[in-house]
PDB file of C-alpha atoms in Angstrom:
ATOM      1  CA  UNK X 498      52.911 120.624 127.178  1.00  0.00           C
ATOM      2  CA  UNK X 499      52.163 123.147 124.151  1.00  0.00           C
ATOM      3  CA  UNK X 500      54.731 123.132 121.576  1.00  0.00           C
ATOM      4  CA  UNK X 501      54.133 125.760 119.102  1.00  0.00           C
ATOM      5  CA  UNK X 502      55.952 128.176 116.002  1.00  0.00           C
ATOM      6  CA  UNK X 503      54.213 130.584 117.877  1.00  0.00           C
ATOM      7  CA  UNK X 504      55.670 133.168 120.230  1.00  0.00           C
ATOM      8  CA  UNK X 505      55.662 132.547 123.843  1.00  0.00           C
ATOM      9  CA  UNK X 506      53.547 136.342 124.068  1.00  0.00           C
ATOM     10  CA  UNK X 507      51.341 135.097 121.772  1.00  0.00           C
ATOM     11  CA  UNK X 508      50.699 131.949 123.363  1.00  0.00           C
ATOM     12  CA  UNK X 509      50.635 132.793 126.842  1.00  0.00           C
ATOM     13  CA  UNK X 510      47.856 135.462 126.116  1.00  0.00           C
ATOM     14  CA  UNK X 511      45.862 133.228 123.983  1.00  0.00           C
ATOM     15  CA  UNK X 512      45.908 130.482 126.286  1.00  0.00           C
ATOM     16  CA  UNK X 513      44.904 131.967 129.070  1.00  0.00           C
ATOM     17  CA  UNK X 514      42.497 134.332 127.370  1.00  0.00           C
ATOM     18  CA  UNK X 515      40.893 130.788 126.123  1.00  0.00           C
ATOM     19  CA  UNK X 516      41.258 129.966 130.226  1.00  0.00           C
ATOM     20  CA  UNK X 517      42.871 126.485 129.098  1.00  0.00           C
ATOM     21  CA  UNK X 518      46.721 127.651 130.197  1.00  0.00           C
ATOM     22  CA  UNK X 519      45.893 125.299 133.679  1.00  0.00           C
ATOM     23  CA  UNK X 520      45.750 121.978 131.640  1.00  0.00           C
ATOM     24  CA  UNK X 521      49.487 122.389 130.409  1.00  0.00           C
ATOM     25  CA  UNK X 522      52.664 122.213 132.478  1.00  0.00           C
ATOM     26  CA  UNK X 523      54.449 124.246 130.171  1.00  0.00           C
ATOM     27  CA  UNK X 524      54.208 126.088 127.171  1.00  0.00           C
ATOM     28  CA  UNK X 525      57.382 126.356 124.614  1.00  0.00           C
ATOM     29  CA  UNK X 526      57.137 129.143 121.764  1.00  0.00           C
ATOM     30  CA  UNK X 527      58.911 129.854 118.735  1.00  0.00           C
ATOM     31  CA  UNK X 528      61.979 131.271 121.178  1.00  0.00           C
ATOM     32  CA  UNK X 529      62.758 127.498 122.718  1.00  0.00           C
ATOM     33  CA  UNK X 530      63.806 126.553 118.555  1.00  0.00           C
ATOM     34  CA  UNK X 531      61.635 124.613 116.065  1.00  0.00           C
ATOM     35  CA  UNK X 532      59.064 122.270 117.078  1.00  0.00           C
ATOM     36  CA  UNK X 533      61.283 118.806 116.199  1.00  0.00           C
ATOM     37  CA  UNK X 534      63.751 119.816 118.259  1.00  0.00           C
ATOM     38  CA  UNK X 535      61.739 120.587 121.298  1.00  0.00           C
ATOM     39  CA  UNK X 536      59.768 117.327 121.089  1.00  0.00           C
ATOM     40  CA  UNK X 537      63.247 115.384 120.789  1.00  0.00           C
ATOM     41  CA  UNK X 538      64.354 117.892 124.197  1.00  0.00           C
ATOM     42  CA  UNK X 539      61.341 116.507 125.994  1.00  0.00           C
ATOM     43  CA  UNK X 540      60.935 112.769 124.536  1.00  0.00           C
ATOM     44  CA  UNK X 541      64.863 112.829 126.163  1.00  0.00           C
ATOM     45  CA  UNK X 542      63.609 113.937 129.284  1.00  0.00           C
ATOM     46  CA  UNK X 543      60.906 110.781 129.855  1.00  0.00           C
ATOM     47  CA  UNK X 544      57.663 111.454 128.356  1.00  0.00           C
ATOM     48  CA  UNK X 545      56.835 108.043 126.398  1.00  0.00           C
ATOM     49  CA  UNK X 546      56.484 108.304 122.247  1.00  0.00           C
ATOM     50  CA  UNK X 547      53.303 106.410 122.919  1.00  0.00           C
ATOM     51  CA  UNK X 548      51.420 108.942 125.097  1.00  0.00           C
ATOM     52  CA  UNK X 549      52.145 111.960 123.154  1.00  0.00           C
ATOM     53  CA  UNK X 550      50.097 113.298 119.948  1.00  0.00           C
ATOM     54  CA  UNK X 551      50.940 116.611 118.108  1.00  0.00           C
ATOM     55  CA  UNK X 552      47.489 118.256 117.237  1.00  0.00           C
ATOM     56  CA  UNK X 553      48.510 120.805 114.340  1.00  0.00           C
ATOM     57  CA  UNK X 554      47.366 122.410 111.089  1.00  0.00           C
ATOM     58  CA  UNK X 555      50.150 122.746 109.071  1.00  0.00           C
ATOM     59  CA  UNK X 556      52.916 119.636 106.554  1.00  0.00           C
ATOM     60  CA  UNK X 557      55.709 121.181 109.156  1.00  0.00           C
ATOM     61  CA  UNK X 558      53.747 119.861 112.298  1.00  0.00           C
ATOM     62  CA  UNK X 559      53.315 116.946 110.756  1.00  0.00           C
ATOM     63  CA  UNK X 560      56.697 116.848 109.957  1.00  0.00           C
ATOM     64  CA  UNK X 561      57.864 117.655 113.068  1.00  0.00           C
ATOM     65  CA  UNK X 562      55.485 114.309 114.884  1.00  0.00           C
ATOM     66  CA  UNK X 563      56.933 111.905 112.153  1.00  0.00           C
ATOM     67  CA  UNK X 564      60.634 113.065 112.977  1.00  0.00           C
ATOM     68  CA  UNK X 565      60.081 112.257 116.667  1.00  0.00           C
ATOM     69  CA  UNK X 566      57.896 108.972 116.204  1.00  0.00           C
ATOM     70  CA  UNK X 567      54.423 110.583 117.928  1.00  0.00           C
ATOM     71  CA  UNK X 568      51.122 110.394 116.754  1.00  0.00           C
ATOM     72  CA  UNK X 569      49.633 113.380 115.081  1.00  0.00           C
ATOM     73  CA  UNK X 570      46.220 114.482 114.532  1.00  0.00           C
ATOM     74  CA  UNK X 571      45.161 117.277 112.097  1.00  0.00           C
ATOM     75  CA  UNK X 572      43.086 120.319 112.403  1.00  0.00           C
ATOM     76  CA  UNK X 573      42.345 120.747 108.503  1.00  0.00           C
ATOM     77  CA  UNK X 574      41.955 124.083 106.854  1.00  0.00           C
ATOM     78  CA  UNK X 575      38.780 125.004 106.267  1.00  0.00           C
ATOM     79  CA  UNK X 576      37.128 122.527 108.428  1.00  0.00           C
ATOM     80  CA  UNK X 577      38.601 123.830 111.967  1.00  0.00           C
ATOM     81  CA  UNK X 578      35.425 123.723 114.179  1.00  0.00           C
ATOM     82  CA  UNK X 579      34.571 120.266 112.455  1.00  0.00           C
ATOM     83  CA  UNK X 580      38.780 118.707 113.478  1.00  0.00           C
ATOM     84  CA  UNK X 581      38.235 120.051 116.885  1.00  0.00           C
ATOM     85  CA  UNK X 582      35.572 118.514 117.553  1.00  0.00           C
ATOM     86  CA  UNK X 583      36.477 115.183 116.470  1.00  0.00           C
ATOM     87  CA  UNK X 584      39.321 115.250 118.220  1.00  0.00           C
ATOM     88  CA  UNK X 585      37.646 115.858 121.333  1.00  0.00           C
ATOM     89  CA  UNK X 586      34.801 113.570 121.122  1.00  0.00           C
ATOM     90  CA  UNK X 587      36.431 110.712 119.108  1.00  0.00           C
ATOM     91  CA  UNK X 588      39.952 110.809 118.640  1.00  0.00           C
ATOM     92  CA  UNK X 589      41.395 111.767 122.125  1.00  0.00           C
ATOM     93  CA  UNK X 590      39.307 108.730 123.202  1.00  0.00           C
ATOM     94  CA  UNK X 591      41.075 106.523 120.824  1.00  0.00           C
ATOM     95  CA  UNK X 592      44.694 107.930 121.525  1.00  0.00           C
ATOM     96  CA  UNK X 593      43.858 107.724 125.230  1.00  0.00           C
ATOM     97  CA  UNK X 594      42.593 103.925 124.805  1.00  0.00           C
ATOM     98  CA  UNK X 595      45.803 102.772 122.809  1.00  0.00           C
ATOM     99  CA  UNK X 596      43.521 102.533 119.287  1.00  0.00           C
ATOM    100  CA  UNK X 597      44.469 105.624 117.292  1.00  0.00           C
ATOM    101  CA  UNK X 598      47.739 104.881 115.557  1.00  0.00           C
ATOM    102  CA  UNK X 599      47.164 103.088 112.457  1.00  0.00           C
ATOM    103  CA  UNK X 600      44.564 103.219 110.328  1.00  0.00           C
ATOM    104  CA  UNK X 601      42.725 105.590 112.334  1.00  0.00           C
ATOM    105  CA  UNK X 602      45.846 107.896 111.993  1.00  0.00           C
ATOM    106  CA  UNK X 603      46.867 107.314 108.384  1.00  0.00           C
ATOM    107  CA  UNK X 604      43.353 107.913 107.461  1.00  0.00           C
ATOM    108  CA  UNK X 605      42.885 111.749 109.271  1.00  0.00           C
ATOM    109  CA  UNK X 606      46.654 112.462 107.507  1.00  0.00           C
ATOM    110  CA  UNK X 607      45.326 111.062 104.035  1.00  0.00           C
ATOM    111  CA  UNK X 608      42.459 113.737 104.540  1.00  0.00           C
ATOM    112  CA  UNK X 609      44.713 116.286 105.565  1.00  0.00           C
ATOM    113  CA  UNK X 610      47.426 115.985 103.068  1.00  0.00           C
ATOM    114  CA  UNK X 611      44.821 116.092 100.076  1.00  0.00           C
ATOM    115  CA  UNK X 612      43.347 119.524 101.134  1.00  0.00           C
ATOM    116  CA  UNK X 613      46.940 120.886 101.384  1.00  0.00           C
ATOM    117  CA  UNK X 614      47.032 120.289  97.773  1.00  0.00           C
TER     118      UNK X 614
END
């Protein structure tokens, strides 16, 4: 599922111009309300705290992961390509294999808050 501030135009062109709209289920845009309360919608609807990670750039992403007790992994300004990439070949490994919250976690936040400053 994609969660974003974004609108759903937006998104749906941008995923699928990206040809990555077939790995989500469903996509929720600015027009379904803020983030928090989406996550809290679908947390109530079964998906497990523990196997869901926010992946955003911005203190109200953040925000919105600590509010509903999922992990969240930054993409930090200035350093996009460079978060991306360790997401895919490090950190999705350790979220998939139970190891990311934590240090791990705390650490890529630390980062992340102190170039937001």
């Amino acid at each position: 599922v994609c969660v974003s501030e974004a609108n759903m135009d937006t998104l749906e062109k941008e995923w699928g111009d990206n040809d990555i709209r077939k790995y989500v289920k469903a996509i929720y845009g600015q027009e379904a309300g803020i983030p928090d309360n989406t996550i809290e919608k679908l947390i109530a609807k079964g998906y497990d705290k523990d196997k869901v990670i926010m992946i955003g750039d911005s203190p109200n992403d953040l925000e919105a992961a600590k509010a509903n007790g999922i992990s969240f992994f930054p993409i930090v300004v200035g350093q996009e390509a460079e978060s991306w990439a360790q997401y895919i070949y490090e950190a999705s490994t350790k979220f998939l294999e139970g190891e990311y919250k934590g240090e791990y976690e705390n650490n890529l936040i630390d980062i992340f808050e102190k170039v937001l400053e």
